[in-house]
Amino acid sequence: MEILKVEDLRFAYPGEKTDTLDKISFSVDAGEFICLCGPTGCGKSTLLRLLKKELQPRGDIRGRILFNDKDISEDEYDTSSAIGFVMQSPDEQIVTDTVWHELAFGLENIGMKREKIALKIAEIASYFGISSWYDKKVSELSGGQKQILNLAAVMVMSPDVLILDEPTSQLDPIAASDFIATVKKLNREFSLTVIITEHRLEDVIPISDRVMVLKQGEILCFGDPDDVVSKIRETSDLISAMPSAVQLYHAVGGKGKCPLDVRDGRNFIEKNFLPSSVSLPTDKYIHADDVALEMNKVFFRYSKQMPDVLDLMSLKVYSGETYFILGSNGSGKTTALGIASGIYTPYSGKVKVFGKNVRDYKNNSLYKNCLAYLPQDVETVFLENTVGEELKDAMEEARELPFDVDRLLSKHPYDLSGGEKQLVALAKVLSQKPQILLLDEPTKGIDAASKRRLAEIIKALKNRGITVVAVTHDVDFAAMTADRCGMFFRGRIVSENTTREFFSDNDFYTTAVNRMTRDYYSMAVTVSDCAELCMKNIREEGTVK
Amino acid sequence: MRTFKDSNPIAVTLYFLFVTGITMFLFDPILNGISFLGALIFSLVCGDGRDNKKHLLCLVLFVATALINPLVSHNGVTVLFFINDNPITLESLLYGCSNAFMLVSVLYWFSCFSCLMDSDKLLYVFGSFSPKAALVFSMALRYIPLFGDRSKKIRATQKTMGLYKDGNILDMIRGRVREFSIMTTWALEKGIITADSMSARGYGQGRRTRFTNFRFYLCDVILLILSSVLAVFVIMSAVKHDFVFYPAIVAPKMSLISVIGYVSYGVLVLIPTINEWKEEIRWRYLRSKI
């Protein structure tokens, strides 16, 4: 049954001559799982918001949007509970101070009776496993819990359609796949119609019924996932957002059915490639003699009563090296960077930057021509009202970055996309002319294309001799970028190695490509590694020639 | 198990209003004494009384209040001694003591109250007067930790951007101003998302209902009625007689009415303590059967 139908929808923001959306027509059946993808600025979010009456942006809307065969623009048609909408940022969507109140909020708004609310909340809290933190303050929750709460607070109103606008872009990969799994469960168990956009499609594409690709406000294609992903090979900006199996399929020029997840990808490899030459020649690990950043037996806690966040943490990063610290959320990675950058002082242990104790850098000399830090929330870097003012002293650095900064100069920094924000903030901290750059979750909230651009920038910085230390939980990004990686767990680095060895030694905390090629090829960590190996081992009887 | 602490917050709040109101506005040293004893016992029972610092502070406050009155007020007929040719009178000293009892016991009651209530309960009590105010209050409580967290992050980033010098006050002030301006921009910007999230969930589309986790059970109603009735007894009996300090102490004659008043107040201040004890005993008895 058709639940949502869009007919010849066009939309233009006020004052803009070109249409953001052009001739959009499609229909969605009840119970479908639709993945909407496209490069940043293609109109994904605008389209999603147009479907939700309460969130429709101001502008010129033409065409019709029918929900259950009724035009949603009709005044008396109330879709506030029938169409649920979950947005990107976990924090700002939460309205009230406690978990239970947040769950009740929507039901209070539609004037439901107290007893009925109590029942609904009890149901939803049990289903989502919220009961154990029902009484908590929302400020005590983790990012993943907050986003699950946002989902539950929408689901409590029993919507027929759930729209999700990049819901996991601020979450770590574990929380992100938990979240996607919950959405999948809702879709399968309640035949809830889901329309979702995402930056990271690794988990989403395999479970979608249909995939829609938008490009510059038009529908490029809309159909079965394996059909769509095999069509988009030209648009390379999109390819990097796809699951690793899809990327590999395209990299080796695959034909026939496109694999979507790790399991299919493994079958695809075994079917088409031999395991005869199993490893790539690796460069020997050499490092400079001088140490750029050294942490020696560092202990730190935020206050007397709290437990140690850093517990015997030691780290040595050599000059000119790119070092990634990986680990799960809340393990203290960010705190470790805070200590390295002199924001916090450890209660025991030494932190040295270029052989000099951080405490001995007086009057900001640490932050001039020496060390720069790009925080997780890049918005905290911005002080001015336009990007132009923001980059006044950093134009030189901004010009070197591989993106067109002039287009953004008159915009407010908060109006940029995630990727643009990241790059502008990076240009700004680079104007401190650092020798060592610290990055905290640099890939949080940015799309795949920006991620690839960022990896190129880090490589360019390395070529200029700049040491880069980053913390992340994005294993794919680390595999693409890092020289060495360290695994951070319970307040210290428990193992470290050069990137390839690091990921091929790990069983769970590793890239999808590595999981795909486990025990078949060794040291294949990135898509390009694997493609290179595959091309050496083509099976005669396979489909790849 | 429902102890006084778990009772309906409205009943608890009204109880505290009665007890402290009587202590503050019915000026009677005997009532003050009863109130003080009740507060002290309950603060020990509810676990709030283990804070020795608080007891010390109250003691200091008590002594100070009790002594300052005779030093500034020289009314009264019974002169004890002279300081700098100023008479120190017994009446004035006792008046000070009575005042001190009142002050300290109100302090103890309030500290017990804050020990029993949390923001959820307060919100429920205030929300009963205005649901709209309750929502605003709840949103404010949401924003306080969010803003605090945010300003910490901004400060850290600003520091690593080399914007502060060590120990330069001017720099620090400039930094705080900048921080404030970023915070404002950020709050306005993110406020839009919160507003979207509210309207997406149907806010402003009609009459809101109000959901709470609290209910009135029979024991809450009993508590409410009992404390109101006792409070009315105390007030009715207290307005019938006056305790006079100056120029000489004239205690009102003990009559049936005044005795009923004092006993009622005694019962009133002991309600929470008795309740805790009762539950404690019941719990032990029930546990012996587990």
PDB file of N, CA and C in Angstrom, chain A residues 196-234:
ATOM      1  N   ILE A 196      15.728   7.231   5.397  1.00  0.00           N
ATOM      2  CA  ILE A 196      16.926   7.610   6.142  1.00  0.00           C
ATOM      3  C   ILE A 196      17.993   8.174   5.212  1.00  0.00           C
ATOM      4  N   THR A 197      18.707   9.196   5.681  1.00  0.00           N
ATOM      5  CA  THR A 197      19.919   9.621   4.983  1.00  0.00           C
ATOM      6  C   THR A 197      21.081   9.391   5.928  1.00  0.00           C
ATOM      7  N   GLU A 198      22.230   9.119   5.386  1.00  0.00           N
ATOM      8  CA  GLU A 198      23.408   8.848   6.214  1.00  0.00           C
ATOM      9  C   GLU A 198      24.681   9.272   5.487  1.00  0.00           C
ATOM     10  N   HIS A 199      25.708   9.580   6.278  1.00  0.00           N
ATOM     11  CA  HIS A 199      27.036   9.787   5.687  1.00  0.00           C
ATOM     12  C   HIS A 199      27.705   8.447   5.444  1.00  0.00           C
ATOM     13  N   ARG A 200      27.587   7.597   6.446  1.00  0.00           N
ATOM     14  CA  ARG A 200      28.250   6.290   6.404  1.00  0.00           C
ATOM     15  C   ARG A 200      27.198   5.267   6.008  1.00  0.00           C
ATOM     16  N   LEU A 201      27.352   4.691   4.845  1.00  0.00           N
ATOM     17  CA  LEU A 201      26.297   3.819   4.348  1.00  0.00           C
ATOM     18  C   LEU A 201      26.607   2.346   4.564  1.00  0.00           C
ATOM     19  N   GLU A 202      27.765   2.072   5.152  1.00  0.00           N
ATOM     20  CA  GLU A 202      28.208   0.689   5.362  1.00  0.00           C
ATOM     21  C   GLU A 202      27.109  -0.187   5.975  1.00  0.00           C
ATOM     22  N   ASP A 203      26.430   0.340   6.998  1.00  0.00           N
ATOM     23  CA  ASP A 203      25.405  -0.460   7.670  1.00  0.00           C
ATOM     24  C   ASP A 203      24.019  -0.311   7.046  1.00  0.00           C
ATOM     25  N   VAL A 204      23.812   0.796   6.334  1.00  0.00           N
ATOM     26  CA  VAL A 204      22.450   1.124   5.912  1.00  0.00           C
ATOM     27  C   VAL A 204      22.073   0.477   4.585  1.00  0.00           C
ATOM     28  N   ILE A 205      22.991   0.547   3.617  1.00  0.00           N
ATOM     29  CA  ILE A 205      22.672   0.026   2.269  1.00  0.00           C
ATOM     30  C   ILE A 205      22.239  -1.443   2.323  1.00  0.00           C
ATOM     31  N   PRO A 206      22.973  -2.316   3.049  1.00  0.00           N
ATOM     32  CA  PRO A 206      22.573  -3.728   3.013  1.00  0.00           C
ATOM     33  C   PRO A 206      21.164  -3.997   3.529  1.00  0.00           C
ATOM     34  N   ILE A 207      20.640  -3.138   4.404  1.00  0.00           N
ATOM     35  CA  ILE A 207      19.311  -3.425   4.949  1.00  0.00           C
ATOM     36  C   ILE A 207      18.209  -2.630   4.250  1.00  0.00           C
ATOM     37  N   SER A 208      18.580  -1.803   3.265  1.00  0.00           N
ATOM     38  CA  SER A 208      17.556  -0.997   2.601  1.00  0.00           C
ATOM     39  C   SER A 208      16.798  -1.820   1.575  1.00  0.00           C
ATOM     40  N   ASP A 209      15.507  -1.495   1.419  1.00  0.00           N
ATOM     41  CA  ASP A 209      14.730  -2.112   0.352  1.00  0.00           C
ATOM     42  C   ASP A 209      14.996  -1.398  -0.967  1.00  0.00           C
ATOM     43  N   ARG A 210      15.029  -0.074  -0.889  1.00  0.00           N
ATOM     44  CA  ARG A 210      15.341   0.698  -2.083  1.00  0.00           C
ATOM     45  C   ARG A 210      16.273   1.848  -1.723  1.00  0.00           C
ATOM     46  N   VAL A 211      17.072   2.249  -2.688  1.00  0.00           N
ATOM     47  CA  VAL A 211      18.012   3.349  -2.486  1.00  0.00           C
ATOM     48  C   VAL A 211      17.698   4.439  -3.499  1.00  0.00           C
ATOM     49  N   MET A 212      17.640   5.680  -2.987  1.00  0.00           N
ATOM     50  CA  MET A 212      17.418   6.798  -3.895  1.00  0.00           C
ATOM     51  C   MET A 212      18.670   7.660  -3.900  1.00  0.00           C
ATOM     52  N   VAL A 213      19.142   7.991  -5.105  1.00  0.00           N
ATOM     53  CA  VAL A 213      20.309   8.864  -5.198  1.00  0.00           C
ATOM     54  C   VAL A 213      19.862  10.207  -5.742  1.00  0.00           C
ATOM     55  N   LEU A 214      20.190  11.242  -4.985  1.00  0.00           N
ATOM     56  CA  LEU A 214      19.865  12.601  -5.415  1.00  0.00           C
ATOM     57  C   LEU A 214      21.139  13.251  -5.912  1.00  0.00           C
ATOM     58  N   LYS A 215      20.981  14.034  -6.982  1.00  0.00           N
ATOM     59  CA  LYS A 215      22.136  14.820  -7.422  1.00  0.00           C
ATOM     60  C   LYS A 215      21.625  16.173  -7.864  1.00  0.00           C
ATOM     61  N   GLN A 216      22.161  17.208  -7.288  1.00  0.00           N
ATOM     62  CA  GLN A 216      21.754  18.586  -7.595  1.00  0.00           C
ATOM     63  C   GLN A 216      20.231  18.734  -7.672  1.00  0.00           C
ATOM     64  N   GLY A 217      19.575  18.192  -6.703  1.00  0.00           N
ATOM     65  CA  GLY A 217      18.135  18.387  -6.604  1.00  0.00           C
ATOM     66  C   GLY A 217      17.291  17.511  -7.498  1.00  0.00           C
ATOM     67  N   GLU A 218      17.911  16.579  -8.174  1.00  0.00           N
ATOM     68  CA  GLU A 218      17.116  15.676  -9.015  1.00  0.00           C
ATOM     69  C   GLU A 218      17.369  14.239  -8.618  1.00  0.00           C
ATOM     70  N   ILE A 219      16.383  13.398  -8.873  1.00  0.00           N
ATOM     71  CA  ILE A 219      16.573  11.981  -8.573  1.00  0.00           C
ATOM     72  C   ILE A 219      17.416  11.369  -9.687  1.00  0.00           C
ATOM     73  N   LEU A 220      18.596  10.864  -9.301  1.00  0.00           N
ATOM     74  CA  LEU A 220      19.490  10.259 -10.284  1.00  0.00           C
ATOM     75  C   LEU A 220      19.033   8.833 -10.566  1.00  0.00           C
ATOM     76  N   CYS A 221      18.812   8.089  -9.498  1.00  0.00           N
ATOM     77  CA  CYS A 221      18.209   6.776  -9.681  1.00  0.00           C
ATOM     78  C   CYS A 221      17.532   6.346  -8.389  1.00  0.00           C
ATOM     79  N   PHE A 222      16.603   5.426  -8.506  1.00  0.00           N
ATOM     80  CA  PHE A 222      15.818   4.999  -7.363  1.00  0.00           C
ATOM     81  C   PHE A 222      15.432   3.553  -7.624  1.00  0.00           C
ATOM     82  N   GLY A 223      15.970   2.631  -6.816  1.00  0.00           N
ATOM     83  CA  GLY A 223      15.658   1.231  -7.081  1.00  0.00           C
ATOM     84  C   GLY A 223      16.301   0.308  -6.079  1.00  0.00           C
ATOM     85  N   ASP A 224      16.414  -0.957  -6.442  1.00  0.00           N
ATOM     86  CA  ASP A 224      17.023  -1.940  -5.546  1.00  0.00           C
ATOM     87  C   ASP A 224      18.473  -1.563  -5.255  1.00  0.00           C
ATOM     88  N   PRO A 225      18.937  -1.844  -4.024  1.00  0.00           N
ATOM     89  CA  PRO A 225      20.281  -1.429  -3.659  1.00  0.00           C
ATOM     90  C   PRO A 225      21.366  -1.927  -4.616  1.00  0.00           C
ATOM     91  N   ASP A 226      21.365  -3.235  -4.949  1.00  0.00           N
ATOM     92  CA  ASP A 226      22.482  -3.702  -5.772  1.00  0.00           C
ATOM     93  C   ASP A 226      22.415  -3.150  -7.186  1.00  0.00           C
ATOM     94  N   ASP A 227      21.208  -2.843  -7.622  1.00  0.00           N
ATOM     95  CA  ASP A 227      21.039  -2.220  -8.920  1.00  0.00           C
ATOM     96  C   ASP A 227      21.600  -0.795  -8.893  1.00  0.00           C
ATOM     97  N   VAL A 228      21.202  -0.047  -7.862  1.00  0.00           N
ATOM     98  CA  VAL A 228      21.619   1.348  -7.777  1.00  0.00           C
ATOM     99  C   VAL A 228      23.127   1.457  -7.591  1.00  0.00           C
ATOM    100  N   VAL A 229      23.689   0.657  -6.677  1.00  0.00           N
ATOM    101  CA  VAL A 229      25.122   0.827  -6.406  1.00  0.00           C
ATOM    102  C   VAL A 229      25.973   0.426  -7.611  1.00  0.00           C
ATOM    103  N   SER A 230      25.456  -0.456  -8.473  1.00  0.00           N
ATOM    104  CA  SER A 230      26.278  -0.772  -9.639  1.00  0.00           C
ATOM    105  C   SER A 230      26.147   0.294 -10.725  1.00  0.00           C
ATOM    106  N   LYS A 231      25.130   1.141 -10.623  1.00  0.00           N
ATOM    107  CA  LYS A 231      24.962   2.206 -11.611  1.00  0.00           C
ATOM    108  C   LYS A 231      25.816   3.436 -11.329  1.00  0.00           C
ATOM    109  N   ILE A 232      26.162   3.656 -10.063  1.00  0.00           N
ATOM    110  CA  ILE A 232      26.736   4.973  -9.733  1.00  0.00           C
ATOM    111  C   ILE A 232      28.248   5.031  -9.851  1.00  0.00           C
ATOM    112  N   ARG A 233      28.839   4.168 -10.632  1.00  0.00           N
ATOM    113  CA  ARG A 233      30.304   4.134 -10.598  1.00  0.00           C
ATOM    114  C   ARG A 233      30.971   5.436 -11.018  1.00  0.00           C
ATOM    115  N   GLU A 234      30.312   6.219 -11.854  1.00  0.00           N
ATOM    116  CA  GLU A 234      30.979   7.444 -12.325  1.00  0.00           C
ATOM    117  C   GLU A 234      31.087   8.485 -11.205  1.00  0.00           C
TER     118      GLU A 234
END
